[in-house]
Tab-separated table of C-alpha atoms in Angstrom:
chain	number	residue	atom	x	y	z
N	1	UNK	CA	2.136	-32.665	6.812
N	2	UNK	CA	5.722	-32.023	7.909
N	3	UNK	CA	5.301	-33.173	11.530
N	4	UNK	CA	3.111	-35.856	13.108
N	5	UNK	CA	0.878	-35.021	16.065
N	6	UNK	CA	2.967	-37.169	18.498
N	7	UNK	CA	6.101	-35.401	17.302
N	8	UNK	CA	4.495	-31.963	17.771
N	9	UNK	CA	3.533	-32.912	21.329
N	10	UNK	CA	7.185	-33.619	22.083
N	11	UNK	CA	8.455	-30.483	20.366
N	12	UNK	CA	6.046	-28.249	22.297
N	13	UNK	CA	6.079	-30.251	25.567
N	14	UNK	CA	7.158	-27.248	27.653
N	15	UNK	CA	3.789	-25.577	26.966
N	16	UNK	CA	1.558	-28.588	27.701
N	17	UNK	CA	-1.412	-27.372	29.796
N	18	UNK	CA	0.702	-24.419	30.988
N	19	UNK	CA	-1.911	-21.702	30.971
N	20	UNK	CA	0.411	-19.259	32.767
N	21	UNK	CA	2.906	-19.532	29.891
N	22	UNK	CA	0.315	-18.570	27.283
N	23	UNK	CA	-0.103	-15.049	25.926
N	24	UNK	CA	-3.346	-13.371	24.864
N	25	UNK	CA	-3.289	-11.631	21.481
N	26	UNK	CA	-5.928	-10.075	19.179
N	27	UNK	CA	-7.312	-12.270	16.402
N	28	UNK	CA	-9.802	-10.397	14.244
N	29	UNK	CA	-12.582	-9.221	16.598
N	30	UNK	CA	-11.572	-11.939	19.080
N	31	UNK	CA	-8.663	-12.576	21.443
N	32	UNK	CA	-6.878	-15.904	21.516
N	33	UNK	CA	-4.585	-17.575	24.077
N	34	UNK	CA	-1.560	-19.154	22.431
N	35	UNK	CA	2.085	-20.215	22.987
N	36	UNK	CA	4.397	-17.155	22.814
N	37	UNK	CA	6.580	-18.379	19.916
N	38	UNK	CA	3.483	-18.600	17.679
N	39	UNK	CA	2.328	-14.960	17.874
N	40	UNK	CA	3.608	-13.927	14.424
N	41	UNK	CA	2.148	-17.073	12.841
N	42	UNK	CA	-1.372	-16.398	14.124
N	43	UNK	CA	-1.064	-12.766	13.076
N	44	UNK	CA	-0.243	-13.999	9.566
N	45	UNK	CA	-3.324	-16.259	9.610
N	46	UNK	CA	-5.497	-13.326	10.735
N	47	UNK	CA	-4.091	-11.229	7.879
N	48	UNK	CA	-5.040	-13.884	5.323
N	49	UNK	CA	-8.587	-14.227	6.687
N	50	UNK	CA	-8.954	-10.451	6.655
N	51	UNK	CA	-7.582	-10.318	3.096
N	52	UNK	CA	-10.368	-12.700	2.035
N	53	UNK	CA	-12.961	-10.680	4.016
N	54	UNK	CA	-13.689	-13.734	6.157
N	55	UNK	CA	-15.704	-12.868	9.257
N	56	UNK	CA	-14.448	-14.454	12.501
N	57	UNK	CA	-17.071	-15.096	15.176
N	58	UNK	CA	-15.854	-14.859	18.754
N	59	UNK	CA	-18.634	-17.163	19.993
N	60	UNK	CA	-17.341	-20.234	18.143
N	61	UNK	CA	-13.580	-19.715	17.971
N	62	UNK	CA	-11.320	-21.605	20.396
N	63	UNK	CA	-7.564	-21.492	21.071
N	64	UNK	CA	-5.685	-22.810	24.149
N	65	UNK	CA	-7.627	-25.483	25.988
N	66	UNK	CA	-6.121	-28.150	28.265
N	67	UNK	CA	-8.168	-31.085	27.002
N	68	UNK	CA	-7.792	-34.534	25.502
N	69	UNK	CA	-8.777	-35.561	22.001
N	70	UNK	CA	-12.333	-36.860	22.289
N	71	UNK	CA	-12.428	-40.556	23.141
N	72	UNK	CA	-8.709	-40.795	23.969
N	73	UNK	CA	-6.283	-39.992	26.781
N	74	UNK	CA	-4.043	-38.060	24.389
N	75	UNK	CA	-3.740	-34.309	24.639
N	76	UNK	CA	-5.170	-32.157	21.864
N	77	UNK	CA	-2.711	-29.717	20.300
N	78	UNK	CA	-4.916	-27.007	21.788
N	79	UNK	CA	-3.342	-27.964	25.122
N	80	UNK	CA	0.023	-26.716	23.804
N	81	UNK	CA	-1.240	-23.368	22.494
N	82	UNK	CA	-0.494	-24.289	18.884
N	83	UNK	CA	-4.008	-24.968	17.533
N	84	UNK	CA	-7.010	-22.788	16.775
N	85	UNK	CA	-10.600	-23.641	15.830
N	86	UNK	CA	-12.336	-20.935	13.785
N	87	UNK	CA	-16.137	-20.694	13.390
N	88	UNK	CA	-16.928	-24.284	14.295
N	89	UNK	CA	-20.673	-23.825	13.686
N	90	UNK	CA	-20.080	-23.432	9.955
N	91	UNK	CA	-16.946	-25.610	9.765
N	92	UNK	CA	-18.137	-28.732	11.614
N	93	UNK	CA	-16.071	-31.850	12.367
N	94	UNK	CA	-17.036	-34.754	10.075
N	95	UNK	CA	-15.818	-38.323	9.729
N	96	UNK	CA	-14.990	-39.315	6.144
N	97	UNK	CA	-13.930	-42.986	6.139
N	98	UNK	CA	-14.245	-42.960	2.339
N	99	UNK	CA	-11.269	-40.511	2.337
N	100	UNK	CA	-13.052	-38.093	0.051
N	101	UNK	CA	-11.723	-34.572	-0.450
N	102	UNK	CA	-13.199	-31.599	1.371
N	103	UNK	CA	-16.305	-30.142	-0.277
N	104	UNK	CA	-16.199	-26.391	-0.862
N	105	UNK	CA	-19.186	-24.238	-1.771
N	106	UNK	CA	-18.940	-22.064	-4.884
N	107	UNK	CA	-21.272	-19.414	-3.425
N	108	UNK	CA	-19.994	-15.836	-3.491
N	109	UNK	CA	-20.602	-14.734	0.097
N	110	UNK	CA	-19.693	-16.246	3.449
N	111	UNK	CA	-23.336	-16.213	4.484
N	112	UNK	CA	-24.364	-18.199	1.418
N	113	UNK	CA	-21.528	-20.669	1.955
N	114	UNK	CA	-22.642	-21.072	5.575
N	115	UNK	CA	-26.108	-21.980	4.323
N	116	UNK	CA	-24.566	-24.621	2.047
N	117	UNK	CA	-22.869	-26.158	5.093
N	118	UNK	CA	-26.144	-26.178	7.022
N	119	UNK	CA	-27.847	-27.928	4.112
N	120	UNK	CA	-25.098	-30.568	3.925
N	121	UNK	CA	-23.877	-29.370	0.531
N	122	UNK	CA	-20.410	-28.318	1.748
N	123	UNK	CA	-17.991	-29.038	4.591
N	124	UNK	CA	-16.817	-25.461	5.139
N	125	UNK	CA	-17.760	-21.824	4.599
N	126	UNK	CA	-14.138	-21.074	3.694
N	127	UNK	CA	-12.936	-20.906	0.088
N	128	UNK	CA	-10.219	-22.837	-1.781
N	129	UNK	CA	-8.339	-19.582	-2.429
N	130	UNK	CA	-8.346	-18.673	1.253
N	131	UNK	CA	-7.063	-22.084	2.320
N	132	UNK	CA	-4.415	-22.027	-0.410
N	133	UNK	CA	-3.194	-18.690	0.954
N	134	UNK	CA	-3.102	-20.066	4.512
N	135	UNK	CA	-1.070	-23.092	3.454
N	136	UNK	CA	1.259	-20.811	1.472
N	137	UNK	CA	2.451	-19.044	4.646
N	138	UNK	CA	6.114	-19.949	5.181
N	139	UNK	CA	9.015	-19.090	7.443
N	140	UNK	CA	11.980	-17.114	6.159
N	141	UNK	CA	13.665	-20.482	5.642
N	142	UNK	CA	10.866	-21.705	3.395
N	143	UNK	CA	9.065	-24.069	5.769
N	144	UNK	CA	5.264	-24.324	5.665
N	145	UNK	CA	3.758	-22.979	8.893
N	146	UNK	CA	0.181	-24.334	9.056
N	147	UNK	CA	-1.714	-27.564	8.619
N	148	UNK	CA	-5.490	-27.420	8.033
N	149	UNK	CA	-7.913	-30.033	9.339
N	150	UNK	CA	-10.044	-29.828	6.206
N	151	UNK	CA	-7.250	-31.466	4.221
N	152	UNK	CA	-7.146	-34.590	6.393
N	153	UNK	CA	-8.159	-37.945	4.958
N	154	UNK	CA	-10.549	-39.865	7.249
N	155	UNK	CA	-11.908	-36.760	8.977
N	156	UNK	CA	-12.723	-33.238	7.890
N	157	UNK	CA	-12.028	-30.767	10.695
N	158	UNK	CA	-12.383	-27.578	8.666
N	159	UNK	CA	-12.465	-25.325	11.710
N	160	UNK	CA	-8.981	-26.480	12.768
N	161	UNK	CA	-5.639	-24.787	12.056
N	162	UNK	CA	-2.432	-25.907	13.763
N	163	UNK	CA	1.220	-24.931	13.795
N	164	UNK	CA	3.126	-27.614	11.892
N	165	UNK	CA	6.662	-26.661	12.997
N	166	UNK	CA	8.978	-26.865	15.967
N	167	UNK	CA	9.613	-23.752	18.084
N	168	UNK	CA	13.133	-23.628	16.594
N	169	UNK	CA	11.807	-23.639	13.022
N	170	UNK	CA	9.249	-20.968	13.865
N	171	UNK	CA	11.973	-18.793	15.409
N	172	UNK	CA	13.249	-18.090	11.879
N	173	UNK	CA	10.275	-15.723	11.544
N	174	UNK	CA	7.402	-15.468	9.068
N	175	UNK	CA	8.303	-14.471	5.522
N	176	UNK	CA	5.975	-11.455	4.891
N	177	UNK	CA	6.107	-12.119	1.135
N	178	UNK	CA	4.134	-15.327	1.684
N	179	UNK	CA	1.291	-13.629	3.595
N	180	UNK	CA	-1.661	-12.576	1.431
N	181	UNK	CA	-2.777	-9.170	2.631
N	182	UNK	CA	0.574	-8.400	4.249
N	183	UNK	CA	1.895	-9.109	7.712
N	184	UNK	CA	0.780	-6.513	10.262
N	185	UNK	CA	3.644	-4.315	11.384
N	186	UNK	CA	5.964	-5.312	8.523
N	187	UNK	CA	7.406	-2.350	6.640
N	188	UNK	CA	7.368	-2.337	2.872
N	189	UNK	CA	11.114	-3.002	2.765
N	190	UNK	CA	10.529	-6.349	4.462
N	191	UNK	CA	7.859	-7.254	1.927
N	192	UNK	CA	10.460	-6.968	-0.809
N	193	UNK	CA	13.967	-6.974	0.738
N	194	UNK	CA	15.656	-6.106	-2.559
N	195	UNK	CA	14.210	-2.595	-2.377
N	196	UNK	CA	15.378	-0.008	0.105
N	197	UNK	CA	12.733	2.350	1.482
N	198	UNK	CA	15.231	5.213	1.363
N	199	UNK	CA	13.965	7.873	-1.073
N	200	UNK	CA	15.968	8.729	-4.156
N	201	UNK	CA	15.319	12.445	-3.581
N	202	UNK	CA	15.675	14.468	-0.385
N	203	UNK	CA	12.837	13.575	1.963
N	204	UNK	CA	10.150	16.176	2.562
N	205	UNK	CA	8.416	16.458	5.929
N	206	UNK	CA	5.683	13.839	6.407
N	207	UNK	CA	2.495	15.134	4.767
N	208	UNK	CA	-1.175	14.055	4.925
N	209	UNK	CA	-2.658	13.038	1.570
N	210	UNK	CA	-6.002	11.645	0.444
N	211	UNK	CA	-6.638	8.947	-2.208
N	212	UNK	CA	-8.465	10.425	-5.227
N	213	UNK	CA	-8.536	7.315	-7.461
N	214	UNK	CA	-12.222	6.654	-8.227
N	215	UNK	CA	-11.860	2.862	-8.069
N	216	UNK	CA	-9.354	2.842	-5.214
N	217	UNK	CA	-5.554	2.844	-5.099
N	218	UNK	CA	-3.235	-0.123	-4.668
N	219	UNK	CA	-0.691	-0.213	-1.852
N	220	UNK	CA	2.397	-1.951	-3.244
N	221	UNK	CA	5.455	-3.628	-1.740
N	222	UNK	CA	7.832	-1.362	-3.690
N	223	UNK	CA	7.948	1.805	-5.824
N	224	UNK	CA	6.717	0.395	-9.156
N	225	UNK	CA	3.829	-1.609	-10.594
N	226	UNK	CA	6.129	-4.621	-10.846
N	227	UNK	CA	5.886	-5.056	-7.072
N	228	UNK	CA	3.101	-7.068	-5.474
N	229	UNK	CA	-0.148	-5.313	-4.585
N	230	UNK	CA	-0.748	-5.647	-0.854
N	231	UNK	CA	-4.269	-4.209	-0.690
N	232	UNK	CA	-6.500	-1.686	-2.473
N	233	UNK	CA	-7.679	1.344	-0.484
N	234	UNK	CA	-10.842	3.261	-1.452
N	235	UNK	CA	-11.170	6.827	-2.634
N	236	UNK	CA	-11.063	9.182	0.337
N	237	UNK	CA	-8.596	7.156	2.432
N	238	UNK	CA	-6.129	9.395	4.249
N	239	UNK	CA	-2.432	8.454	4.242
N	240	UNK	CA	0.762	10.117	5.401
N	241	UNK	CA	3.569	10.271	2.827
N	242	UNK	CA	6.808	9.622	4.715
N	243	UNK	CA	9.172	9.985	1.744
N	244	UNK	CA	9.228	10.001	-2.061
N	245	UNK	CA	10.925	7.827	-4.646
N	246	UNK	CA	10.382	9.457	-8.061
N	247	UNK	CA	6.601	9.239	-8.657
N	248	UNK	CA	5.951	6.952	-5.677
N	249	UNK	CA	5.374	7.730	-2.015
N	250	UNK	CA	6.265	5.563	0.986
N	251	UNK	CA	3.107	5.818	3.069
N	252	UNK	CA	1.881	5.358	6.630
N	253	UNK	CA	-1.759	4.234	6.836
N	254	UNK	CA	-2.155	4.034	10.606
N	255	UNK	CA	-0.694	7.385	11.716
N	256	UNK	CA	1.968	5.631	13.778
N	257	UNK	CA	5.047	6.776	11.842
N	258	UNK	CA	5.684	3.305	10.384
N	259	UNK	CA	5.797	2.505	6.681
N	260	UNK	CA	3.064	0.284	5.240
N	261	UNK	CA	4.028	0.297	1.546
N	262	UNK	CA	4.087	2.464	-1.583
N	263	UNK	CA	1.365	4.363	-3.461
N	264	UNK	CA	1.600	6.256	-6.750
N	265	UNK	CA	1.661	10.005	-6.032
N	266	UNK	CA	-0.405	10.741	-9.154
N	267	UNK	CA	-3.490	9.376	-7.369
N	268	UNK	CA	-2.920	11.214	-4.089
N	269	UNK	CA	-3.829	14.819	-3.315
N	270	UNK	CA	-2.475	16.836	-0.382
N	271	UNK	CA	-5.103	17.300	2.294
N	272	UNK	CA	-4.423	21.044	2.271
N	273	UNK	CA	-4.330	21.429	-1.501
N	274	UNK	CA	-4.127	24.793	-3.158
N	275	UNK	CA	-7.738	24.722	-4.286
N	276	UNK	CA	-8.866	24.574	-0.668
N	277	UNK	CA	-8.922	22.261	2.303
N	278	UNK	CA	-10.343	18.930	1.210
N	279	UNK	CA	-11.938	16.835	3.978
N	280	UNK	CA	-9.169	14.448	5.052
N	281	UNK	CA	-11.290	11.343	5.265
N	282	UNK	CA	-13.998	12.080	2.726
N	283	UNK	CA	-14.110	11.063	-0.945
N	284	UNK	CA	-13.634	13.842	-3.455
N	285	UNK	CA	-16.884	15.634	-4.216
N	286	UNK	CA	-18.419	14.927	-0.799
N	287	UNK	CA	-20.890	17.511	0.557
N	288	UNK	CA	-19.524	20.438	2.515
N	289	UNK	CA	-19.464	20.049	6.320
N	290	UNK	CA	-22.594	21.177	8.171
N	291	UNK	CA	-22.335	23.290	11.350
N	292	UNK	CA	-20.936	21.176	14.189
N	293	UNK	CA	-19.396	18.656	11.765
N	294	UNK	CA	-16.354	16.983	13.354
N	295	UNK	CA	-15.755	14.273	10.742
N	296	UNK	CA	-12.354	15.680	9.812
N	297	UNK	CA	-11.251	14.898	13.367
N	298	UNK	CA	-12.305	11.242	13.201
N	299	UNK	CA	-9.102	9.342	12.445
N	300	UNK	CA	-8.388	5.641	12.145
N	301	UNK	CA	-6.661	5.851	15.533
N	302	UNK	CA	-9.775	7.256	17.208
N	303	UNK	CA	-12.038	4.669	15.598
N	304	UNK	CA	-9.616	1.895	16.569
N	305	UNK	CA	-9.784	3.148	20.153
N	306	UNK	CA	-13.524	2.446	20.079
N	307	UNK	CA	-12.929	-1.054	18.625
N	308	UNK	CA	-10.281	-2.574	20.943
N	309	UNK	CA	-10.680	-6.098	19.531
N	310	UNK	CA	-10.688	-5.163	15.837
N	311	UNK	CA	-7.715	-5.003	13.471
N	312	UNK	CA	-6.861	-1.572	12.081
N	313	UNK	CA	-6.778	-2.734	8.449
N	314	UNK	CA	-10.581	-3.055	7.977
N	315	UNK	CA	-11.094	0.167	9.940
N	316	UNK	CA	-8.680	2.030	7.644
N	317	UNK	CA	-10.352	0.534	4.559
N	318	UNK	CA	-13.975	1.194	5.533
N	319	UNK	CA	-13.979	4.268	7.786
N	320	UNK	CA	-13.984	6.696	4.796
N	321	UNK	CA	-17.248	5.188	3.523
N	322	UNK	CA	-18.897	5.481	6.943
N	323	UNK	CA	-17.855	9.111	7.344
N	324	UNK	CA	-18.909	9.937	3.775
N	325	UNK	CA	-22.379	8.543	4.495
N	326	UNK	CA	-22.689	10.588	7.682
N	327	UNK	CA	-21.651	13.791	5.910
N	328	UNK	CA	-24.073	13.101	3.047
N	329	UNK	CA	-26.909	12.982	5.590
N	330	UNK	CA	-25.644	15.921	7.723
N	331	UNK	CA	-24.941	13.649	10.706
N	332	UNK	CA	-21.347	14.708	11.260
N	333	UNK	CA	-21.746	16.110	14.770
N	334	UNK	CA	-20.140	14.405	17.768
N	335	UNK	CA	-23.120	12.497	19.203
N	336	UNK	CA	-24.218	11.088	15.840
N	337	UNK	CA	-20.663	10.057	14.965
N	338	UNK	CA	-20.471	8.199	18.282
N	339	UNK	CA	-23.917	6.726	17.613
N	340	UNK	CA	-22.897	5.480	14.160
N	341	UNK	CA	-19.590	3.939	15.221
N	342	UNK	CA	-21.183	2.424	18.317
N	343	UNK	CA	-23.845	0.863	16.094
N	344	UNK	CA	-21.164	-0.739	13.913
N	345	UNK	CA	-19.450	-2.087	17.030
N	346	UNK	CA	-22.730	-3.647	18.182
N	347	UNK	CA	-23.720	-5.074	14.790
N	348	UNK	CA	-20.512	-5.894	12.871
N	349	UNK	CA	-17.537	-5.537	15.195
N	350	UNK	CA	-15.058	-6.465	12.479
N	351	UNK	CA	-15.786	-3.072	10.788
N	352	UNK	CA	-16.717	-4.858	7.561
N	353	UNK	CA	-20.246	-4.945	6.075
N	354	UNK	CA	-21.377	-8.578	6.301
N	355	UNK	CA	-24.391	-10.834	5.855
N	356	UNK	CA	-26.302	-12.150	8.840
N	357	UNK	CA	-25.316	-15.684	9.820
N	358	UNK	CA	-27.700	-18.542	10.456
N	359	UNK	CA	-28.761	-18.887	14.103
N	360	UNK	CA	-31.576	-20.209	16.268
N	361	UNK	CA	-33.120	-16.739	16.107
N	362	UNK	CA	-33.678	-16.866	12.330
N	363	UNK	CA	-33.686	-20.542	11.366
N	364	UNK	CA	-35.801	-23.523	12.448
N	365	UNK	CA	-35.504	-25.965	9.534
N	366	UNK	CA	-34.287	-24.120	6.442
N	367	UNK	CA	-32.105	-21.000	6.415
N	368	UNK	CA	-33.966	-17.879	7.578
N	369	UNK	CA	-37.353	-19.598	7.558
N	370	UNK	CA	-38.279	-17.774	10.782
N	371	UNK	CA	-38.146	-14.564	8.733
N	372	UNK	CA	-40.313	-15.887	5.902
N	373	UNK	CA	-43.695	-14.583	4.812
N	374	UNK	CA	-46.467	-15.776	7.127
N	375	UNK	CA	-44.311	-15.982	10.268
N	376	UNK	CA	-44.595	-13.544	13.171
N	377	UNK	CA	-41.143	-12.089	12.527
N	378	UNK	CA	-41.731	-12.075	8.769
N	379	UNK	CA	-44.888	-9.994	9.148
N	380	UNK	CA	-43.021	-7.511	11.338
N	381	UNK	CA	-40.266	-7.248	8.710
N	382	UNK	CA	-42.715	-6.801	5.848
N	383	UNK	CA	-41.722	-10.057	4.141
N	384	UNK	CA	-44.570	-11.048	1.839
N	385	UNK	CA	-43.179	-13.487	-0.730
N	386	UNK	CA	-41.655	-16.999	-0.543
N	387	UNK	CA	-37.922	-16.765	0.068
N	388	UNK	CA	-38.059	-13.217	1.461
N	389	UNK	CA	-36.479	-14.410	4.710
N	390	UNK	CA	-33.175	-15.313	3.089
N	391	UNK	CA	-33.424	-12.644	0.377
N	392	UNK	CA	-33.767	-9.809	2.890
N	393	UNK	CA	-31.629	-11.149	5.745
N	394	UNK	CA	-29.436	-8.729	7.675
N	395	UNK	CA	-26.635	-7.055	5.704
N	396	UNK	CA	-24.206	-4.170	5.907
N	397	UNK	CA	-22.826	-2.227	8.846
N	398	UNK	CA	-26.271	-1.820	10.438
N	399	UNK	CA	-27.609	-5.280	9.464
N	400	UNK	CA	-30.536	-3.958	7.412
N	401	UNK	CA	-33.248	-6.662	7.588
N	402	UNK	CA	-36.627	-7.282	5.945
N	403	UNK	CA	-38.376	-6.319	2.700
N	404	UNK	CA	-39.849	-3.179	4.288
N	405	UNK	CA	-36.449	-1.790	5.231
N	406	UNK	CA	-34.781	-2.661	1.905
N	407	UNK	CA	-37.559	-1.186	-0.228
N	408	UNK	CA	-37.956	1.912	1.974
N	409	UNK	CA	-34.274	2.818	2.224
N	410	UNK	CA	-33.446	1.963	-1.386
N	411	UNK	CA	-35.153	5.015	-2.943
N	412	UNK	CA	-33.845	7.212	-0.120
N	413	UNK	CA	-30.244	6.484	-1.130
N	414	UNK	CA	-30.978	6.052	-4.862
N	415	UNK	CA	-30.133	2.327	-4.947
N	416	UNK	CA	-32.293	-0.649	-5.957
N	417	UNK	CA	-31.903	-2.557	-2.720
N	418	UNK	CA	-35.169	-4.403	-3.264
N	419	UNK	CA	-34.004	-5.774	-6.613
N	420	UNK	CA	-30.383	-6.318	-5.569
N	421	UNK	CA	-30.174	-6.830	-1.782
N	422	UNK	CA	-26.457	-7.757	-1.921
N	423	UNK	CA	-25.708	-4.084	-2.675
N	424	UNK	CA	-26.115	-3.539	1.071
N	425	UNK	CA	-22.723	-5.213	1.597
N	426	UNK	CA	-20.894	-2.850	-0.754
N	427	UNK	CA	-18.896	-0.625	1.666
N	428	UNK	CA	-19.875	2.634	-0.044
N	429	UNK	CA	-23.571	1.692	-0.052
N	430	UNK	CA	-23.359	0.236	3.460
N	431	UNK	CA	-22.004	3.529	4.795
N	432	UNK	CA	-24.901	5.426	3.237
N	433	UNK	CA	-27.455	2.889	4.519
N	434	UNK	CA	-26.149	3.276	8.057
N	435	UNK	CA	-26.407	7.058	7.850
N	436	UNK	CA	-29.898	6.977	6.286
N	437	UNK	CA	-31.163	4.502	8.873
N	438	UNK	CA	-29.975	6.811	11.659
N	439	UNK	CA	-31.372	9.866	9.814
N	440	UNK	CA	-34.824	8.280	9.689
N	441	UNK	CA	-34.825	8.019	13.500
N	442	UNK	CA	-32.690	11.071	14.163
N	443	UNK	CA	-35.103	12.936	16.435
N	444	UNK	CA	-35.756	10.031	18.795
N	445	UNK	CA	-32.064	9.052	18.841
N	446	UNK	CA	-30.954	12.593	19.700
N	447	UNK	CA	-33.488	12.813	22.544
N	448	UNK	CA	-32.242	9.520	23.977
N	449	UNK	CA	-28.596	10.553	23.738
N	450	UNK	CA	-29.326	13.970	25.259
N	451	UNK	CA	-30.581	12.208	28.402
N	452	UNK	CA	-27.673	9.701	28.386
N	453	UNK	CA	-30.122	6.870	27.678
N	454	UNK	CA	-27.624	4.862	25.626
N	455	UNK	CA	-29.538	1.600	25.781
N	456	UNK	CA	-32.694	3.324	24.568
N	457	UNK	CA	-30.711	4.767	21.660
N	458	UNK	CA	-29.517	1.257	20.862
N	459	UNK	CA	-33.085	-0.115	20.970
N	460	UNK	CA	-34.192	2.516	18.492
N	461	UNK	CA	-31.835	0.901	15.962
N	462	UNK	CA	-32.026	-2.767	16.881
N	463	UNK	CA	-35.450	-3.047	18.502
N	464	UNK	CA	-33.931	-4.978	21.415
N	465	UNK	CA	-30.859	-5.308	23.594
N	466	UNK	CA	-28.615	-7.205	21.162
N	467	UNK	CA	-25.113	-5.712	21.271
N	468	UNK	CA	-26.078	-3.115	23.890
N	469	UNK	CA	-22.946	-3.701	25.980
N	470	UNK	CA	-20.662	-3.316	22.967
N	471	UNK	CA	-22.547	-0.213	21.836
N	472	UNK	CA	-22.280	1.419	25.254
N	473	UNK	CA	-18.592	0.549	25.597
N	474	UNK	CA	-17.785	1.982	22.150
N	475	UNK	CA	-19.830	5.137	22.755
N	476	UNK	CA	-18.139	5.888	26.088
N	477	UNK	CA	-14.679	5.159	24.698
N	478	UNK	CA	-15.364	7.498	21.786
N	479	UNK	CA	-16.695	10.220	24.071
N	480	UNK	CA	-13.334	10.230	25.842
N	481	UNK	CA	-11.350	10.234	22.598
N	482	UNK	CA	-13.458	12.868	20.787
N	483	UNK	CA	-13.562	15.897	23.063
N	484	UNK	CA	-16.666	18.042	22.918
């Protein structure tokens, strides 16, 4: 640790309990209140968590808070706007007088790691790779930006991240090359300063292209495979090529005229190719649009307008799969598009297919035991065998839950969801599940929407009122953005 807590209090004294000096910025699906000089640092942390597909829960994430450290009269670093607690329910504070190291779970998914924490087998649902990437974030002058509470000796505070620098040190700026997943808003030239984004051939007008690589296409920091891969984007993702450098294109992924990195032109096809107009956001080989289909009008910008607290990166990565599923089930008209995106907002606001977390609604003693065979909820979900509760917990964009749903939808989309439930979190499969789930209730949903009964439409998917406010907000935002 570069700075002690008393020293950090002195360095950031001007912000102590000064709520009016704080700024509110997006952080995943949440918003956090922090000291103004730290904005870029928290954005870098959010990028790393997003890179590792780590789901942030707004309900147990805490930033600025004018409070003392428990049991003392000393101010917490939260009181200075330089500390953040993330998902405290699955990253609990623990005393470790034996000075042992933090215990990580080796489970593959965040949901499974959360269960390990609940069972006392791990201290955190985060992974060693994720934490290593957080601690690797540095300023342009090479100074480490964050300290993590899980690395402390006599306590393990795995929820806790804090700025470990003075305001002057932080003013040097974050080095984008040290941020796994890339720093939002940083052009490709910044990611690798030795390379100029200027094209080596005369620039053509900006053109829309679509990714045709079957397994996805890497966005790189420069125009060759020797440059770092920033992120992989799936087949069907639309990009704008701003300029060309031999066989590479400098691309804009968010339709804002700013460069995000380079992609190889051999795996991109013009949207208006000679062989005919290819759907701009659909994977190659997708079904032809049905009458009333507006999916070609649904851009990342429009979807982002319906998700005001969600980063654009997961929207850009996953929107093509959602739209492909809707087209495959002939649900590409305006009201069903709004229904589908509103459902994602209500269920998985981060726009990433995820597993259901443990809560009082699904767990009494062991994870998801309230869903198990023999329970009231289990019978309603069709769970008939020991362990079905955890095996068929909620997954995907629509949070598909229960043996009945998995085994019914599986054959409908030609996937063995009953034998391999984790398939529901694959983005391509999750997009198709969402569309099929809506298709199965299409008539009732359309009747509800036709009478502006948005909450009834939501109940037809969820069975209750969970997420109804988010669904309604997203639907109405989208109705304004997508003209009839």
